[in-house]
mmCIF file of C-alpha atoms in Angstrom:
data_model
loop_
_atom_site.group_PDB
_atom_site.id
_atom_site.type_symbol
_atom_site.label_atom_id
_atom_site.label_comp_id
_atom_site.label_asym_id
_atom_site.label_seq_id
_atom_site.Cartn_x
_atom_site.Cartn_y
_atom_site.Cartn_z
ATOM 1 C CA MET C 12 -25.210 3.215 5.609
ATOM 2 C CA SER C 13 -24.779 -0.553 5.876
ATOM 3 C CA PHE C 14 -24.514 -2.617 2.712
ATOM 4 C CA SER C 15 -25.651 -6.166 2.066
ATOM 5 C CA ILE C 16 -22.512 -6.516 -0.056
ATOM 6 C CA PRO C 17 -19.648 -4.689 1.718
ATOM 7 C CA MET C 18 -16.261 -3.654 0.343
ATOM 8 C CA VAL C 19 -14.523 -6.187 2.616
ATOM 9 C CA ASP C 20 -15.629 -9.155 4.727
ATOM 10 C CA LEU C 21 -13.215 -9.393 7.632
ATOM 11 C CA CYS C 22 -15.688 -11.338 9.768
ATOM 12 C CA GLY C 23 -16.011 -14.031 7.126
ATOM 13 C CA GLN C 24 -12.248 -14.270 6.819
ATOM 14 C CA TYR C 25 -11.878 -14.556 10.597
ATOM 15 C CA GLN C 26 -14.427 -17.381 10.834
ATOM 16 C CA LYS C 27 -12.286 -19.538 8.548
ATOM 17 C CA ILE C 28 -9.181 -19.160 10.730
ATOM 18 C CA LYS C 29 -10.954 -18.638 14.056
ATOM 19 C CA ASP C 30 -9.367 -21.573 15.863
ATOM 20 C CA GLU C 31 -5.851 -20.554 14.806
ATOM 21 C CA VAL C 32 -6.362 -16.905 15.736
ATOM 22 C CA ASP C 33 -8.088 -17.643 19.032
ATOM 23 C CA SER C 34 -5.312 -20.044 20.027
ATOM 24 C CA ALA C 35 -2.635 -17.481 19.177
ATOM 25 C CA LEU C 36 -4.432 -14.753 21.141
ATOM 26 C CA ALA C 37 -4.949 -17.042 24.122
ATOM 27 C CA GLU C 38 -1.213 -17.768 24.159
ATOM 28 C CA VAL C 39 -0.422 -14.043 24.297
ATOM 29 C CA LEU C 40 -2.986 -13.452 27.038
ATOM 30 C CA SER C 41 -1.662 -16.318 29.118
ATOM 31 C CA GLN C 42 1.902 -15.027 28.887
ATOM 32 C CA GLY C 43 0.965 -11.424 29.661
ATOM 33 C CA VAL C 44 3.712 -9.886 27.496
ATOM 34 C CA PHE C 45 1.764 -7.413 25.401
ATOM 35 C CA ILE C 46 4.676 -5.239 24.198
ATOM 36 C CA ASN C 47 7.657 -6.810 22.391
ATOM 37 C CA GLY C 48 6.479 -10.318 23.135
ATOM 38 C CA GLY C 49 7.923 -13.322 21.377
ATOM 39 C CA LYS C 50 5.307 -13.286 18.640
ATOM 40 C CA VAL C 51 6.578 -9.894 17.444
ATOM 41 C CA GLN C 52 10.004 -11.386 16.780
ATOM 42 C CA ASN C 53 8.431 -14.526 15.311
ATOM 43 C CA PHE C 54 6.338 -12.511 12.891
ATOM 44 C CA GLN C 55 9.270 -10.327 11.838
ATOM 45 C CA GLN C 56 11.380 -13.397 11.099
ATOM 46 C CA LYS C 57 8.642 -15.162 9.148
ATOM 47 C CA LEU C 58 7.784 -12.065 7.122
ATOM 48 C CA SER C 59 11.489 -11.600 6.375
ATOM 49 C CA LEU C 60 11.607 -15.132 4.962
ATOM 50 C CA PHE C 61 8.405 -14.609 2.976
ATOM 51 C CA LEU C 62 9.729 -11.416 1.380
ATOM 52 C CA HIS C 63 13.335 -12.621 0.970
ATOM 53 C CA CYS C 64 14.300 -9.434 2.780
ATOM 54 C CA ARG C 65 17.171 -9.233 5.248
ATOM 55 C CA HIS C 66 15.455 -6.971 7.781
ATOM 56 C CA VAL C 67 11.817 -6.482 8.797
ATOM 57 C CA ILE C 68 11.192 -3.916 11.537
ATOM 58 C CA THR C 69 7.590 -3.725 12.751
ATOM 59 C CA CYS C 70 6.033 -0.448 13.874
ATOM 60 C CA GLY C 71 2.741 1.165 14.832
ATOM 61 C CA ASN C 72 1.175 1.714 11.404
ATOM 62 C CA GLY C 73 1.943 2.387 7.755
ATOM 63 C CA THR C 74 2.164 6.145 8.226
ATOM 64 C CA ASP C 75 4.776 5.686 10.941
ATOM 65 C CA ALA C 76 6.648 3.332 8.629
ATOM 66 C CA LEU C 77 6.901 6.076 6.008
ATOM 67 C CA GLN C 78 7.951 8.690 8.553
ATOM 68 C CA ILE C 79 10.564 6.452 10.170
ATOM 69 C CA ALA C 80 11.954 5.578 6.734
ATOM 70 C CA LEU C 81 12.459 9.233 5.812
ATOM 71 C CA MET C 82 13.876 10.054 9.252
ATOM 72 C CA ALA C 83 16.532 7.369 8.780
ATOM 73 C CA LEU C 84 17.931 9.052 5.658
ATOM 74 C CA ASN C 85 19.274 12.151 7.445
ATOM 75 C CA LEU C 86 17.387 14.554 5.210
ATOM 76 C CA ARG C 87 17.325 18.301 5.790
ATOM 77 C CA PRO C 88 14.397 20.734 5.743
ATOM 78 C CA GLY C 89 13.674 21.764 2.170
ATOM 79 C CA ASP C 90 15.019 18.567 0.633
ATOM 80 C CA GLU C 91 12.706 17.284 -2.082
ATOM 81 C CA VAL C 92 10.890 13.969 -2.308
ATOM 82 C CA ILE C 93 9.432 12.967 -5.677
ATOM 83 C CA THR C 94 6.173 11.049 -5.399
ATOM 84 C CA THR C 95 2.721 10.600 -6.899
ATOM 85 C CA PRO C 96 -0.318 12.838 -6.380
ATOM 86 C CA PHE C 97 -2.680 9.869 -6.795
ATOM 87 C CA THR C 98 -2.475 8.033 -3.488
ATOM 88 C CA PHE C 99 -3.586 8.187 0.133
ATOM 89 C CA VAL C 100 -2.564 11.365 1.934
ATOM 90 C CA ALA C 101 -0.082 9.636 4.274
ATOM 91 C CA THR C 102 2.487 9.294 1.493
ATOM 92 C CA ALA C 103 2.970 13.046 1.151
ATOM 93 C CA GLU C 104 1.808 13.930 4.656
ATOM 94 C CA VAL C 105 4.942 12.535 6.272
ATOM 95 C CA VAL C 106 7.091 14.417 3.750
ATOM 96 C CA ALA C 107 5.512 17.718 4.795
ATOM 97 C CA LEU C 108 5.592 16.854 8.507
ATOM 98 C CA LEU C 109 9.371 16.473 8.326
ATOM 99 C CA GLY C 110 9.826 19.866 6.666
ATOM 100 C CA LEU C 111 10.593 18.299 3.292
ATOM 101 C CA LYS C 112 9.023 19.295 0.002
ATOM 102 C CA PRO C 113 6.778 16.857 -1.875
ATOM 103 C CA VAL C 114 7.372 17.117 -5.627
ATOM 104 C CA PHE C 115 4.573 15.440 -7.517
ATOM 105 C CA VAL C 116 4.874 13.602 -10.828
ATOM 106 C CA ASP C 117 1.841 12.494 -12.835
ATOM 107 C CA VAL C 118 0.798 8.864 -13.048
ATOM 108 C CA ASP C 119 0.512 6.306 -15.808
ATOM 109 C CA ALA C 120 -2.977 6.191 -17.344
ATOM 110 C CA ASP C 121 -3.028 2.379 -17.395
ATOM 111 C CA THR C 122 -1.470 1.238 -14.098
ATOM 112 C CA TYR C 123 -2.203 4.414 -12.074
ATOM 113 C CA ASN C 124 1.322 4.188 -10.650
ATOM 114 C CA ILE C 125 3.889 6.969 -10.937
ATOM 115 C CA ASN C 126 4.896 7.627 -14.551
ATOM 116 C CA VAL C 127 8.590 6.794 -14.415
ATOM 117 C CA SER C 128 9.288 8.557 -17.726
ATOM 118 C CA LEU C 129 8.428 11.875 -16.038
ATOM 119 C CA ILE C 130 10.609 11.500 -12.948
ATOM 120 C CA GLU C 131 13.941 12.660 -14.338
ATOM 121 C CA SER C 132 12.576 16.021 -15.470
ATOM 122 C CA ALA C 133 11.376 16.665 -11.900
ATOM 123 C CA ILE C 134 14.818 16.191 -10.343
ATOM 124 C CA THR C 135 16.520 19.314 -8.994
ATOM 125 C CA PRO C 136 19.675 19.888 -6.897
ATOM 126 C CA ARG C 137 17.461 19.542 -3.772
ATOM 127 C CA THR C 138 16.025 16.132 -4.737
ATOM 128 C CA ARG C 139 17.037 13.409 -2.309
ATOM 129 C CA VAL C 140 14.355 10.701 -2.493
ATOM 130 C CA ILE C 141 12.031 9.026 -4.984
ATOM 131 C CA LEU C 142 8.960 7.635 -3.205
ATOM 132 C CA PRO C 143 6.905 5.399 -5.529
ATOM 133 C CA VAL C 144 3.571 3.978 -4.391
ATOM 134 C CA HIS C 145 2.629 0.455 -5.454
ATOM 135 C CA LEU C 146 -1.002 1.405 -5.879
ATOM 136 C CA PHE C 147 -3.999 -0.940 -5.620
ATOM 137 C CA GLY C 148 -1.792 -4.042 -5.588
ATOM 138 C CA GLN C 149 0.861 -3.871 -8.293
ATOM 139 C CA CYS C 150 4.349 -2.428 -8.355
ATOM 140 C CA ALA C 151 5.448 0.781 -9.979
ATOM 141 C CA ASP C 152 7.944 0.173 -12.780
ATOM 142 C CA MET C 153 10.937 -0.234 -10.520
ATOM 143 C CA GLU C 154 13.767 -1.188 -12.868
ATOM 144 C CA PRO C 155 13.979 2.154 -14.728
ATOM 145 C CA LEU C 156 13.105 4.017 -11.526
ATOM 146 C CA LEU C 157 16.004 2.420 -9.676
ATOM 147 C CA GLU C 158 18.318 3.257 -12.578
ATOM 148 C CA ILE C 159 17.284 6.915 -12.406
ATOM 149 C CA ALA C 160 17.945 6.880 -8.658
ATOM 150 C CA ARG C 161 21.369 5.313 -9.200
ATOM 151 C CA ARG C 162 22.386 7.904 -11.820
ATOM 152 C CA HIS C 163 21.360 10.804 -9.598
ATOM 153 C CA ASN C 164 22.491 9.292 -6.280
ATOM 154 C CA LEU C 165 18.979 9.338 -4.806
ATOM 155 C CA TYR C 166 17.326 7.184 -2.167
ATOM 156 C CA VAL C 167 14.298 5.076 -3.060
ATOM 157 C CA VAL C 168 11.611 4.536 -0.411
ATOM 158 C CA GLU C 169 8.795 2.233 -1.531
ATOM 159 C CA ASP C 170 5.264 2.764 -0.256
ATOM 160 C CA ALA C 171 4.168 -0.861 -0.551
ATOM 161 C CA CYS C 172 1.229 -0.535 1.854
ATOM 162 C CA GLN C 173 -1.262 -1.832 -0.744
ATOM 163 C CA ALA C 174 0.879 -4.452 -2.432
ATOM 164 C CA ILE C 175 2.232 -7.069 -0.038
ATOM 165 C CA GLY C 176 3.080 -10.190 -2.025
ATOM 166 C CA ALA C 177 3.180 -8.475 -5.421
ATOM 167 C CA GLU C 178 6.192 -9.659 -7.381
ATOM 168 C CA TYR C 179 8.210 -7.557 -9.843
ATOM 169 C CA THR C 180 10.350 -9.184 -12.554
ATOM 170 C CA PHE C 181 13.502 -7.432 -13.773
ATOM 171 C CA SER C 182 14.756 -7.736 -17.332
ATOM 172 C CA ASP C 183 17.410 -10.246 -16.231
ATOM 173 C CA GLY C 184 14.703 -12.526 -14.811
ATOM 174 C CA ARG C 185 15.317 -11.607 -11.173
ATOM 175 C CA LYS C 186 12.116 -11.406 -9.109
ATOM 176 C CA CYS C 187 11.599 -9.208 -6.050
ATOM 177 C CA MET C 188 8.674 -8.573 -3.748
ATOM 178 C CA ALA C 189 7.075 -5.153 -3.414
ATOM 179 C CA GLY C 190 8.895 -3.129 -0.777
ATOM 180 C CA THR C 191 12.244 -4.945 -1.063
ATOM 181 C CA MET C 192 13.816 -3.250 -4.091
ATOM 182 C CA GLY C 193 14.632 0.255 -2.909
ATOM 183 C CA ASN C 194 16.643 1.389 0.089
ATOM 184 C CA ILE C 195 13.592 1.048 2.344
ATOM 185 C CA GLY C 196 10.102 -0.375 1.934
ATOM 186 C CA CYS C 197 7.040 0.551 3.998
ATOM 187 C CA MET C 198 4.008 -1.578 4.832
ATOM 188 C CA SER C 199 0.630 -1.133 6.525
ATOM 189 C CA PHE C 200 -1.293 -3.867 8.305
ATOM 190 C CA PHE C 201 -4.527 -1.865 8.555
ATOM 191 C CA PRO C 202 -7.348 -4.414 8.959
ATOM 192 C CA SER C 203 -8.611 -4.172 5.361
ATOM 193 C CA LYS C 204 -5.157 -4.627 3.820
ATOM 194 C CA ASN C 205 -4.261 -7.899 2.098
ATOM 195 C CA LEU C 206 -2.377 -8.819 5.273
ATOM 196 C CA GLY C 207 -4.296 -7.016 7.994
ATOM 197 C CA CYS C 208 -4.305 -7.179 11.768
ATOM 198 C CA PHE C 209 -7.138 -6.423 14.202
ATOM 199 C CA GLY C 210 -6.068 -2.815 14.749
ATOM 200 C CA ASP C 211 -3.175 -0.690 13.548
ATOM 201 C CA GLY C 212 0.194 -2.050 12.523
ATOM 202 C CA GLY C 213 3.015 -1.480 10.090
ATOM 203 C CA ALA C 214 6.506 -2.552 9.091
ATOM 204 C CA ILE C 215 9.646 -1.304 7.418
ATOM 205 C CA PHE C 216 11.851 -3.425 5.155
ATOM 206 C CA THR C 217 15.499 -3.040 4.177
ATOM 207 C CA GLN C 218 18.386 -5.139 2.921
ATOM 208 C CA ASP C 219 20.898 -2.703 4.467
ATOM 209 C CA ASP C 220 22.313 -3.587 7.909
ATOM 210 C CA ALA C 221 23.232 -0.019 8.866
ATOM 211 C CA LEU C 222 19.841 1.346 7.799
ATOM 212 C CA ALA C 223 18.101 -1.428 9.731
ATOM 213 C CA GLN C 224 19.898 -0.380 12.914
ATOM 214 C CA GLN C 225 18.811 3.243 12.415
ATOM 215 C CA LEU C 226 15.229 2.265 11.661
ATOM 216 C CA CYS C 227 15.009 0.133 14.793
ATOM 217 C CA SER C 228 16.433 2.949 16.878
ATOM 218 C CA ILE C 229 14.082 5.613 15.489
ATOM 219 C CA ALA C 230 11.030 3.404 16.083
ATOM 220 C CA ASN C 231 12.164 2.958 19.713
ATOM 221 C CA HIS C 232 12.583 6.564 20.913
ATOM 222 C CA GLY C 233 15.923 6.880 19.104
ATOM 223 C CA SER C 234 17.402 4.254 21.398
ATOM 224 C CA THR C 235 19.356 1.035 21.019
ATOM 225 C CA GLN C 236 20.010 0.720 24.767
ATOM 226 C CA LYS C 237 17.320 1.451 27.331
ATOM 227 C CA TYR C 238 17.449 5.039 28.629
ATOM 228 C CA HIS C 239 20.234 5.938 26.184
ATOM 229 C CA HIS C 240 19.043 7.928 23.155
ATOM 230 C CA GLU C 241 21.355 8.514 20.198
ATOM 231 C CA ARG C 242 18.793 10.406 18.124
ATOM 232 C CA VAL C 243 15.289 11.819 18.274
ATOM 233 C CA GLY C 244 12.850 9.033 17.517
ATOM 234 C CA LEU C 245 9.254 7.890 17.831
ATOM 235 C CA ASN C 246 7.332 5.483 19.989
ATOM 236 C CA SER C 247 6.062 3.199 17.262
ATOM 237 C CA ARG C 248 5.666 -0.505 17.768
ATOM 238 C CA LEU C 249 3.492 -3.437 16.809
ATOM 239 C CA ASP C 250 1.918 -4.915 19.925
ATOM 240 C CA THR C 251 2.109 -8.634 20.620
ATOM 241 C CA ILE C 252 -1.604 -9.269 20.062
ATOM 242 C CA GLN C 253 -1.450 -7.783 16.568
ATOM 243 C CA ALA C 254 1.720 -9.744 15.812
ATOM 244 C CA ALA C 255 -0.062 -12.949 16.850
ATOM 245 C CA VAL C 256 -2.903 -12.236 14.422
ATOM 246 C CA LEU C 257 -0.495 -11.372 11.617
ATOM 247 C CA GLU C 258 1.614 -14.468 12.189
ATOM 248 C CA VAL C 259 -1.498 -16.595 11.654
ATOM 249 C CA LYS C 260 -2.663 -14.631 8.623
ATOM 250 C CA LEU C 261 0.787 -14.718 7.029
ATOM 251 C CA ARG C 262 0.442 -18.502 6.807
ATOM 252 C CA HIS C 263 -2.634 -17.919 4.611
ATOM 253 C CA LEU C 264 -1.370 -14.969 2.583
ATOM 254 C CA ASN C 265 -0.650 -16.925 -0.593
ATOM 255 C CA GLU C 266 -4.167 -18.394 -0.593
ATOM 256 C CA TYR C 267 -5.595 -14.936 0.138
ATOM 257 C CA THR C 268 -3.715 -13.561 -2.856
ATOM 258 C CA ALA C 269 -4.939 -16.394 -5.059
ATOM 259 C CA ALA C 270 -8.536 -15.730 -3.937
ATOM 260 C CA ARG C 271 -8.235 -12.032 -4.817
ATOM 261 C CA GLN C 272 -6.711 -12.846 -8.193
ATOM 262 C CA ALA C 273 -9.498 -15.339 -8.899
ATOM 263 C CA ALA C 274 -12.113 -12.735 -7.944
ATOM 264 C CA ALA C 275 -10.463 -10.214 -10.271
ATOM 265 C CA ALA C 276 -10.505 -12.742 -13.100
ATOM 266 C CA THR C 277 -14.218 -13.293 -12.477
ATOM 267 C CA TYR C 278 -14.903 -9.561 -12.601
ATOM 268 C CA ASN C 279 -12.871 -9.310 -15.805
ATOM 269 C CA ARG C 280 -14.867 -12.107 -17.424
ATOM 270 C CA MET C 281 -18.256 -10.832 -16.337
ATOM 271 C CA LEU C 282 -17.505 -7.255 -17.385
ATOM 272 C CA SER C 283 -15.899 -8.096 -20.711
ATOM 273 C CA GLY C 284 -17.330 -6.172 -23.630
ATOM 274 C CA VAL C 285 -18.628 -3.237 -21.572
ATOM 275 C CA ALA C 286 -17.381 -0.394 -23.742
ATOM 276 C CA TRP C 287 -17.767 2.441 -21.239
ATOM 277 C CA LEU C 288 -15.500 1.024 -18.553
ATOM 278 C CA LYS C 289 -11.851 0.076 -18.378
ATOM 279 C CA LYS C 290 -10.850 -2.912 -16.281
ATOM 280 C CA PRO C 291 -7.589 -2.918 -14.273
ATOM 281 C CA LEU C 292 -4.505 -3.345 -16.424
ATOM 282 C CA VAL C 293 -1.793 -5.650 -15.122
ATOM 283 C CA ALA C 294 1.729 -4.685 -16.134
ATOM 284 C CA SER C 295 3.628 -7.416 -17.968
ATOM 285 C CA ASN C 296 6.505 -7.378 -15.469
ATOM 286 C CA CYS C 297 4.508 -7.519 -12.226
ATOM 287 C CA THR C 298 1.882 -9.626 -10.547
ATOM 288 C CA HIS C 299 -1.215 -7.894 -9.169
ATOM 289 C CA VAL C 300 -2.478 -8.780 -5.687
ATOM 290 C CA TYR C 301 -5.687 -6.686 -6.007
ATOM 291 C CA HIS C 302 -5.860 -4.739 -2.803
ATOM 292 C CA GLN C 303 -8.510 -2.935 -4.835
ATOM 293 C CA TYR C 304 -10.333 -3.841 -8.028
ATOM 294 C CA THR C 305 -10.654 -0.430 -9.642
ATOM 295 C CA LEU C 306 -12.607 0.383 -12.779
ATOM 296 C CA ARG C 307 -12.224 3.525 -14.832
ATOM 297 C CA LEU C 308 -15.470 4.884 -16.255
ATOM 298 C CA ASP C 309 -15.708 6.996 -19.405
ATOM 299 C CA SER C 310 -16.972 10.068 -17.517
ATOM 300 C CA GLY C 311 -17.566 11.463 -14.072
ATOM 301 C CA ASP C 312 -21.305 11.500 -14.689
ATOM 302 C CA ARG C 313 -21.258 7.804 -15.569
ATOM 303 C CA ARG C 314 -19.376 7.054 -12.353
ATOM 304 C CA SER C 315 -21.841 8.999 -10.219
ATOM 305 C CA ALA C 316 -24.788 7.258 -11.817
ATOM 306 C CA LEU C 317 -23.230 3.809 -11.417
ATOM 307 C CA GLN C 318 -22.281 4.390 -7.812
ATOM 308 C CA GLN C 319 -25.843 5.491 -7.076
ATOM 309 C CA LYS C 320 -27.223 2.332 -8.724
ATOM 310 C CA LEU C 321 -24.900 0.153 -6.663
ATOM 311 C CA THR C 322 -25.819 1.946 -3.457
ATOM 312 C CA GLU C 323 -29.543 1.526 -4.144
ATOM 313 C CA ALA C 324 -28.916 -2.205 -4.638
ATOM 314 C CA GLY C 325 -27.099 -2.456 -1.292
ATOM 315 C CA ILE C 326 -23.671 -2.830 -2.901
ATOM 316 C CA ALA C 327 -20.730 -0.879 -1.526
ATOM 317 C CA SER C 328 -18.247 0.908 -3.784
ATOM 318 C CA MET C 329 -15.524 3.455 -3.146
ATOM 319 C CA VAL C 330 -13.674 6.232 -4.943
ATOM 320 C CA TYR C 331 -9.944 6.030 -4.315
ATOM 321 C CA TYR C 332 -9.106 8.975 -4.519
ATOM 322 C CA PRO C 333 -11.587 11.793 -5.250
ATOM 323 C CA VAL C 334 -9.105 14.677 -4.819
ATOM 324 C CA PRO C 335 -5.479 14.222 -5.905
ATOM 325 C CA LEU C 336 -2.922 15.367 -3.377
ATOM 326 C CA HIS C 337 -1.686 18.411 -5.283
ATOM 327 C CA LEU C 338 -5.218 19.882 -5.059
ATOM 328 C CA GLN C 339 -5.687 19.204 -1.352
ATOM 329 C CA PRO C 340 -5.799 22.329 0.839
ATOM 330 C CA ALA C 341 -3.148 20.773 3.092
ATOM 331 C CA PHE C 342 -0.619 21.024 0.251
ATOM 332 C CA SER C 343 -1.621 24.403 -1.164
ATOM 333 C CA ALA C 344 1.619 25.980 0.061
ATOM 334 C CA TRP C 345 3.539 24.101 -2.614
ATOM 335 C CA GLY C 346 1.865 26.100 -5.381
ATOM 336 C CA TYR C 347 0.204 23.407 -7.458
ATOM 337 C CA HIS C 348 -2.871 24.166 -9.571
ATOM 338 C CA PRO C 349 -5.643 22.317 -11.437
ATOM 339 C CA GLY C 350 -4.277 20.995 -14.703
ATOM 340 C CA ASP C 351 -0.755 20.346 -13.397
ATOM 341 C CA PHE C 352 -1.236 16.557 -13.412
ATOM 342 C CA PRO C 353 -4.002 15.797 -15.900
ATOM 343 C CA VAL C 354 -3.915 12.010 -15.670
ATOM 344 C CA ALA C 355 -4.237 11.986 -11.877
ATOM 345 C CA GLU C 356 -7.010 14.567 -12.079
ATOM 346 C CA ALA C 357 -8.897 12.551 -14.698
ATOM 347 C CA LEU C 358 -8.595 9.386 -12.626
ATOM 348 C CA ALA C 359 -9.932 11.187 -9.564
ATOM 349 C CA GLN C 360 -13.070 11.982 -11.559
ATOM 350 C CA THR C 361 -13.606 8.560 -13.149
ATOM 351 C CA VAL C 362 -12.306 5.633 -11.034
ATOM 352 C CA LEU C 363 -14.554 3.395 -8.964
ATOM 353 C CA SER C 364 -13.503 0.437 -6.814
ATOM 354 C CA LEU C 365 -15.762 -2.596 -6.399
ATOM 355 C CA PRO C 366 -15.927 -4.984 -3.430
ATOM 356 C CA MET C 367 -12.695 -6.994 -3.276
ATOM 357 C CA HIS C 368 -11.745 -9.452 -0.562
ATOM 358 C CA THR C 369 -10.910 -13.073 0.088
ATOM 359 C CA GLU C 370 -14.495 -14.201 0.705
ATOM 360 C CA LEU C 371 -16.107 -13.043 -2.549
ATOM 361 C CA THR C 372 -18.229 -15.685 -4.274
ATOM 362 C CA GLU C 373 -19.125 -15.877 -7.942
ATOM 363 C CA GLU C 374 -22.787 -15.486 -7.013
ATOM 364 C CA VAL C 375 -22.108 -12.193 -5.255
ATOM 365 C CA GLN C 376 -19.940 -10.981 -8.104
ATOM 366 C CA ARG C 377 -22.647 -11.859 -10.624
ATOM 367 C CA LYS C 378 -25.101 -9.696 -8.691
ATOM 368 C CA ILE C 379 -22.626 -6.809 -8.699
ATOM 369 C CA CYS C 380 -21.868 -7.138 -12.386
ATOM 370 C CA ASN C 381 -25.520 -7.486 -13.363
ATOM 371 C CA ILE C 382 -26.193 -4.126 -11.716
ATOM 372 C CA ILE C 383 -23.271 -2.607 -13.581
ATOM 373 C CA ILE C 384 -24.286 -3.851 -17.015
ATOM 374 C CA GLY C 385 -27.988 -3.288 -16.407
ATOM 375 C CA LYS C 386 -29.331 -6.833 -16.425
#
């Protein structure tokens, strides 16, 4: 059904930057270079500067970014990848596609990110990678996670698809952007993302020169020289039109982040004192860029009733994610059962995401919150 208040307002966002986007698209159309045009390189360079990351390699989408990242690490079938069960399927899907074994670890009840204190007990002699997801817009607790990886000689691949621009602060005061702290970071530019294009798109980040060369090769049919193929790769690239859109939107990303943070603050204020819901918690060592604004209700029944009320009022809402990955039929071969990850399972029954985007007004948010609190 259509909603009078949608989850995102991409048309409204476009109208504000229409002249910039239209000019950029017209330039691409006039040049006629739709694959690997100059705007692809321009966008990669500008995103590299924004992230303070040595290498940005664009690709076809966020799922490809994850797959290319794992392919670059020379893993073998049966090697284990530790990750979270509370995320979009792509995170573990690429692990299984490559013949690797996803090993799930429960999540933190406050941030919904992987519970770092549980990672070490999940490590076995076959563990090769830790794959944290920076869920809903804030980073997993990377400092202790990176220390665990260092002690056990493991790779870290960050799924930062929901958290572009989120900043993590280490205990020594050093600040790093989501996706730039591990060996490789992965990003999606799906249209509804904080930095979204007008179709599919993705990127891979690394500070490592040798890894960057491998990632580029894998994304280009395993080739660094045309018609010469050093390895098996993929055909995964960001087209020039999408790069043109992203180059424009990147100029506005800081203001987009500020708008999302302001909208979250408004939600927090308007929903203060509602005892039966829990507002998003922001970790003390990370900024939150609010890809989603996700409430946790005190029961599944309460969530169902609230979602029905919102729907009847023409207000969109979403459940991210109603079935944790360890209970998905696609992963049944790995032998997980209900009760294995109680926090993730409880979240799947009780979370609800409200409309969150750059064009939200206080008036719209007041209507949403009045429905929630019953005014």
